[in-house]
Every structure is written in C-alpha cells, then in structure tokens.
PDB file of C-alpha atoms in Angstrom:
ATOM      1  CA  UNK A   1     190.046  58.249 111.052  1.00 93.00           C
ATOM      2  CA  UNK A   2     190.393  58.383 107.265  1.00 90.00           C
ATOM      3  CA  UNK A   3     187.958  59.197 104.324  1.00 87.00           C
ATOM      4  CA  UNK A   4     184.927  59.378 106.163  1.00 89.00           C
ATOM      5  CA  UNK A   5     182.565  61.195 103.664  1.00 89.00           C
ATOM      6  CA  UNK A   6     178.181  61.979 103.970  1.00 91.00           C
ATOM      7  CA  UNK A   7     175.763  61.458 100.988  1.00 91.00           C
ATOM      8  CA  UNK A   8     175.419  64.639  99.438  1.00 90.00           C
ATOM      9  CA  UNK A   9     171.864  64.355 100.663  1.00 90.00           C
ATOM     10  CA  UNK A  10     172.449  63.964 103.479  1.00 89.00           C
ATOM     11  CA  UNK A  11     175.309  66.906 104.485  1.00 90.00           C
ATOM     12  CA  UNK A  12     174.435  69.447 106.784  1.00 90.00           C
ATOM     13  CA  UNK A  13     172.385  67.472 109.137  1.00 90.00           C
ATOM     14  CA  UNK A  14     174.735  66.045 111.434  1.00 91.00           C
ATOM     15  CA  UNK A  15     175.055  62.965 110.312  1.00 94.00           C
ATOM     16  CA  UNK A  16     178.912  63.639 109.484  1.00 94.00           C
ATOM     17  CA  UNK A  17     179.789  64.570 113.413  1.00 95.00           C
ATOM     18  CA  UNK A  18     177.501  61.455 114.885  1.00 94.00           C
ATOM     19  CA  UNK A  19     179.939  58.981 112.602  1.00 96.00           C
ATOM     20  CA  UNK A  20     182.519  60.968 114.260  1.00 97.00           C
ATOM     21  CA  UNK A  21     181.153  60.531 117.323  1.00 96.00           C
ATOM     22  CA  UNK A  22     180.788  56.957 117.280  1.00 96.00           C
ATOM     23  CA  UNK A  23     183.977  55.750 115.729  1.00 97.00           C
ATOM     24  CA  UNK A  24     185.927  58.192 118.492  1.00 97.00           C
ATOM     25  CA  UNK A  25     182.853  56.380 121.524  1.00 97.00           C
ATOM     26  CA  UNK A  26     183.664  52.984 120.102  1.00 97.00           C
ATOM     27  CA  UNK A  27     187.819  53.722 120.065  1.00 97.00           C
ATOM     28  CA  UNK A  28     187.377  54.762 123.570  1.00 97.00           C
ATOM     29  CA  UNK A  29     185.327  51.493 124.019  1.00 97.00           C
ATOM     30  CA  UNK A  30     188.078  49.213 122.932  1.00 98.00           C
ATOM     31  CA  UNK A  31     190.639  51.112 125.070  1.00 97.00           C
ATOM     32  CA  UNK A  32     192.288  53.384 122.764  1.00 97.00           C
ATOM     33  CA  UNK A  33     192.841  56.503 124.904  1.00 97.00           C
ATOM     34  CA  UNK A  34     194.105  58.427 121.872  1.00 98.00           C
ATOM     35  CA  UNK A  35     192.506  58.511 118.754  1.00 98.00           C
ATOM     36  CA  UNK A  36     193.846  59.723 115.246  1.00 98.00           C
ATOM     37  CA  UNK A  37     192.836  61.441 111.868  1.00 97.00           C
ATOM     38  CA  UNK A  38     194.550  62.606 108.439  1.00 97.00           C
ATOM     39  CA  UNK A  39     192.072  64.570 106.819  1.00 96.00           C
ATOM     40  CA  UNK A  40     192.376  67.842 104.822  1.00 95.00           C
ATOM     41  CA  UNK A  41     188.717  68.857 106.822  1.00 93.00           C
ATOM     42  CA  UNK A  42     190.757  70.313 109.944  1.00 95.00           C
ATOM     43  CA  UNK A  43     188.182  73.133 110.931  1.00 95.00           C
ATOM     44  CA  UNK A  44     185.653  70.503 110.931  1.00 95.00           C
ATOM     45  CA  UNK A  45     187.045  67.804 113.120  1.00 96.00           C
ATOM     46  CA  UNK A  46     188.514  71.400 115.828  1.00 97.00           C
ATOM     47  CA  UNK A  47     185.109  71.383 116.482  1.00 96.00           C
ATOM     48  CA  UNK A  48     185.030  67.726 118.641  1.00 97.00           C
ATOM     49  CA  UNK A  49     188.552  68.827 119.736  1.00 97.00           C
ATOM     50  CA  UNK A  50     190.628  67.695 117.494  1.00 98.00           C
ATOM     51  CA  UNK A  51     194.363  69.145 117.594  1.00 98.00           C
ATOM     52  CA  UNK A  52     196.814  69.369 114.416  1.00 98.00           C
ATOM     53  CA  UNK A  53     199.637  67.729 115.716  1.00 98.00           C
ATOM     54  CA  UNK A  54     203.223  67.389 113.699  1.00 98.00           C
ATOM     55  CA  UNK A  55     203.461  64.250 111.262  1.00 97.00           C
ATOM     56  CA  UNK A  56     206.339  63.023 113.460  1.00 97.00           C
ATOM     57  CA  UNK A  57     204.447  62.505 116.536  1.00 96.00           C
ATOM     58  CA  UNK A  58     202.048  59.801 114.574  1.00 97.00           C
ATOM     59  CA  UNK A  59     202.749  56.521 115.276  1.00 96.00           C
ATOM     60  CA  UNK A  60     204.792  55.202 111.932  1.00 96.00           C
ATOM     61  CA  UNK A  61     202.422  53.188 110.631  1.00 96.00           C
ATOM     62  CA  UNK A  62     200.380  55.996 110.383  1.00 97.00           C
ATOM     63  CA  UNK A  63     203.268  58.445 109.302  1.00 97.00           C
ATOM     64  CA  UNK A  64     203.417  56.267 106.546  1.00 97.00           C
ATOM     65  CA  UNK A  65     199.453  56.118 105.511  1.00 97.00           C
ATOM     66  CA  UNK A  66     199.409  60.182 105.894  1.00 97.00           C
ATOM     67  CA  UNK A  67     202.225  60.166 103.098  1.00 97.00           C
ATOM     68  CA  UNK A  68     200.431  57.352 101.196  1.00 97.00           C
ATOM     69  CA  UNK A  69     197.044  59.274 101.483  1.00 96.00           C
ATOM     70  CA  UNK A  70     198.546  62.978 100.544  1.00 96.00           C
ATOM     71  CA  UNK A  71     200.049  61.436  97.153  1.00 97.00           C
ATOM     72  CA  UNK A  72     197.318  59.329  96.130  1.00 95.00           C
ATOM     73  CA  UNK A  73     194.150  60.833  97.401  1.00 94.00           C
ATOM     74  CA  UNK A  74     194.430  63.947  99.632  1.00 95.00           C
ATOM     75  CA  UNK A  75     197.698  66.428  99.008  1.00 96.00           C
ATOM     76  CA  UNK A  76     196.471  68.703 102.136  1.00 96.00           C
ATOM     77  CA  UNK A  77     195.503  66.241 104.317  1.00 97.00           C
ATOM     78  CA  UNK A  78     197.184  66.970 107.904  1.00 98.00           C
ATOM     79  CA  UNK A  79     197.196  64.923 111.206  1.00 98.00           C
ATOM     80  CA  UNK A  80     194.968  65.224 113.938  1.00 98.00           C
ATOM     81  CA  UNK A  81     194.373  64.212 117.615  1.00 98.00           C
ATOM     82  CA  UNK A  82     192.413  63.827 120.197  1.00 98.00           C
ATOM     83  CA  UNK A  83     192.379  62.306 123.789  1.00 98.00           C
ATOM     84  CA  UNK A  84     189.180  59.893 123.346  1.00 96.00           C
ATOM     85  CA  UNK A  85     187.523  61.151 126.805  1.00 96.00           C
ATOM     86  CA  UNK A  86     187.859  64.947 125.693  1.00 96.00           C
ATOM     87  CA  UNK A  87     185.577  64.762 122.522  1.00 97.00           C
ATOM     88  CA  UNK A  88     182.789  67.013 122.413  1.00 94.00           C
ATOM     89  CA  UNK A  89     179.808  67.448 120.260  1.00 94.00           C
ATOM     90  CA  UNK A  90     178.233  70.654 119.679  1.00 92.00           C
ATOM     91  CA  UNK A  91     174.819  71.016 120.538  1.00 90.00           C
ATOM     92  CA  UNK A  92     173.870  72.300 117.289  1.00 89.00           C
ATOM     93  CA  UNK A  93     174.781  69.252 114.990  1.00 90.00           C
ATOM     94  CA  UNK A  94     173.230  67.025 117.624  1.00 87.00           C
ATOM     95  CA  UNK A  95     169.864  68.884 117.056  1.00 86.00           C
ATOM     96  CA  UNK A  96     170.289  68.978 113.424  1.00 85.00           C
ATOM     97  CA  UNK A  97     170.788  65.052 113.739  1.00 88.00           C
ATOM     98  CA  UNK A  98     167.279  65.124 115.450  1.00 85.00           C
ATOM     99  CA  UNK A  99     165.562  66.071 112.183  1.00 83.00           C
ATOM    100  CA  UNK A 100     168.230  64.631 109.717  1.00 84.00           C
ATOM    101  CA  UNK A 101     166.492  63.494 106.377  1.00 85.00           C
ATOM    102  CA  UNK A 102     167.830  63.045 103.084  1.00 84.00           C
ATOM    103  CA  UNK A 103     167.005  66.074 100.677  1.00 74.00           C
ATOM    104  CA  UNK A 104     165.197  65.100  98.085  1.00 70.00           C
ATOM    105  CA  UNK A 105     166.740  64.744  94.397  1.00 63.00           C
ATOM    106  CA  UNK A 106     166.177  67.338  92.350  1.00 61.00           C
ATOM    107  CA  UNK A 107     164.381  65.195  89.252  1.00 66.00           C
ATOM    108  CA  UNK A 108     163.374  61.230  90.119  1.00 65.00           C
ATOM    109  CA  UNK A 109     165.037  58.781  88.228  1.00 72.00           C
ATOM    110  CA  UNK A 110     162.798  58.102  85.382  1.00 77.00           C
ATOM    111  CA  UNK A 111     161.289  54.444  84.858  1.00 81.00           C
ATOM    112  CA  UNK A 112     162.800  51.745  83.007  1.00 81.00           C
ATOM    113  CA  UNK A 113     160.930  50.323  79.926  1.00 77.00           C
ATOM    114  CA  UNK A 114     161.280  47.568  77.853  1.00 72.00           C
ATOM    115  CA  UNK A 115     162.261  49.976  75.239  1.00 75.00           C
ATOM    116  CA  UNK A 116     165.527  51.106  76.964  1.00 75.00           C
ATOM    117  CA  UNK A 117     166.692  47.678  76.201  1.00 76.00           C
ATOM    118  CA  UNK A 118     165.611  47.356  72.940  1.00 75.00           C
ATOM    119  CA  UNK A 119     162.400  45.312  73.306  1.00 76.00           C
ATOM    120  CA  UNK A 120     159.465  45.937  71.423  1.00 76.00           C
ATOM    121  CA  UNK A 121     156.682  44.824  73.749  1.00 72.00           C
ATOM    122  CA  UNK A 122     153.932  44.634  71.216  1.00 77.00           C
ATOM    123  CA  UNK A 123     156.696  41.636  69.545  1.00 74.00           C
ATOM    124  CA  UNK A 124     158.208  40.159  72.030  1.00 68.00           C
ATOM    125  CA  UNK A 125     157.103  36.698  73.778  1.00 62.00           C
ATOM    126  CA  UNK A 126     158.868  35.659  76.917  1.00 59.00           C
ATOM    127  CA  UNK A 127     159.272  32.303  78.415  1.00 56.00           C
ATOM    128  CA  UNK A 128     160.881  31.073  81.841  1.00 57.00           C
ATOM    129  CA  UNK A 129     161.432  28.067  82.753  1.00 54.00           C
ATOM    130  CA  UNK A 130     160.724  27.105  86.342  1.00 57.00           C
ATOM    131  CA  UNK A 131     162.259  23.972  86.705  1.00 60.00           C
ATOM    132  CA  UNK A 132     158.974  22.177  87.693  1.00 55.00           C
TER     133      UNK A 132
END
C-alpha cells in the first residue's frame, strides 16, 4: 500500500481505514498472506496492526520503491506489515463510516456566465449546426 490519500471532505469519517480495509480483504482474497505499506502515516496504519518492520526485510522490489518513494515524494516514509488475517478495524472508524458525508465547502463555486468568457449576450448570435 502506497499513497492512499481521502478528499479533504471527506477525512475523519472513516472512509480512509475502510480503503484500508478493503485493499488488505481483497490481498487476503487473492492469497497474499502478507501484505505491505511505505507510508510516512505509521500511527495511523498501528491501528489495523500494522508493524514497522526494517527496509531489508521488504521484498526488493519493494526495497527499491521505498527508496524511490522517500526521494521523490515521501522522505519519512517507513515500511510496514501486516499478516492479512490479523487486520483489525476499530469500532470507532467503522461507526464514523456509518454516517460518513462529505463536509460541505465553505463558499459554492460561483456560476459561470457568458461574461467569464468574454461574450456579451445582449451581441452575440449563436449558430450550430446539426448535421440534418
């Protein structure tokens, strides 16, 4: 597991831990009894049961992504484990999921006129052509 991120929006509602949950459900689904994760968000992911582990005991492809992702994207990011029948989600974030909705944006977008594209509408004749 890399770069899995929530909409601003929609943070704090569980919505992070259930795409957790079912890319670790679905790993265990395909037969992967161990599942991985370079992420700087360590306290988060404990919480499932994830387990810091040394870079040396990845599997070298990924030994080579975790360097690849701490000097282009993520200088703290760390490697994690778990065993893909251990994970465990806390009750709380799967009653926060229950009632998950996005927050609301602070100002709506406003409407786009004519005007914001340089049309006068009072001037300007349109005509389409509909092939017929």
């Amino acid at each position: 597991l890399t770069s899995i991120g929530v909409l601003e929006e929609w943070r704090g509602q569980g919505v992070g831990a259930h795409v957790v949950e079912r890319l670790v459900t679905t790993a265990r689904d395909k037969g992967y009894d161990t599942v991985y994760a370079l992420t700087s968000a360590e306290e988060y992911l404990h919480q499932f049961g994830f387990d810091r582990i040394e870079p040396a005991s990845l599997p070298e492809t990924l030994q080579t992504r975790l360097t690849t992702k701490q000097e282009r994207l993520d200088p703290d990011a760390v490697p994690l484990r778990i065993d893909s029948e251990r994970f465990h989600m806390p009750g709380y974030l799967r009653e926060a999921f229950k009632g998950a909705h996005p927050e609301p944006d602070e100002e709506p977008e406003p409407e786009e006129g004519p005007e914001d594209f340089g049309i006068d509408p009072d001037e300007a004749t349109y005509k389409y052509d509909t092939g017929d």
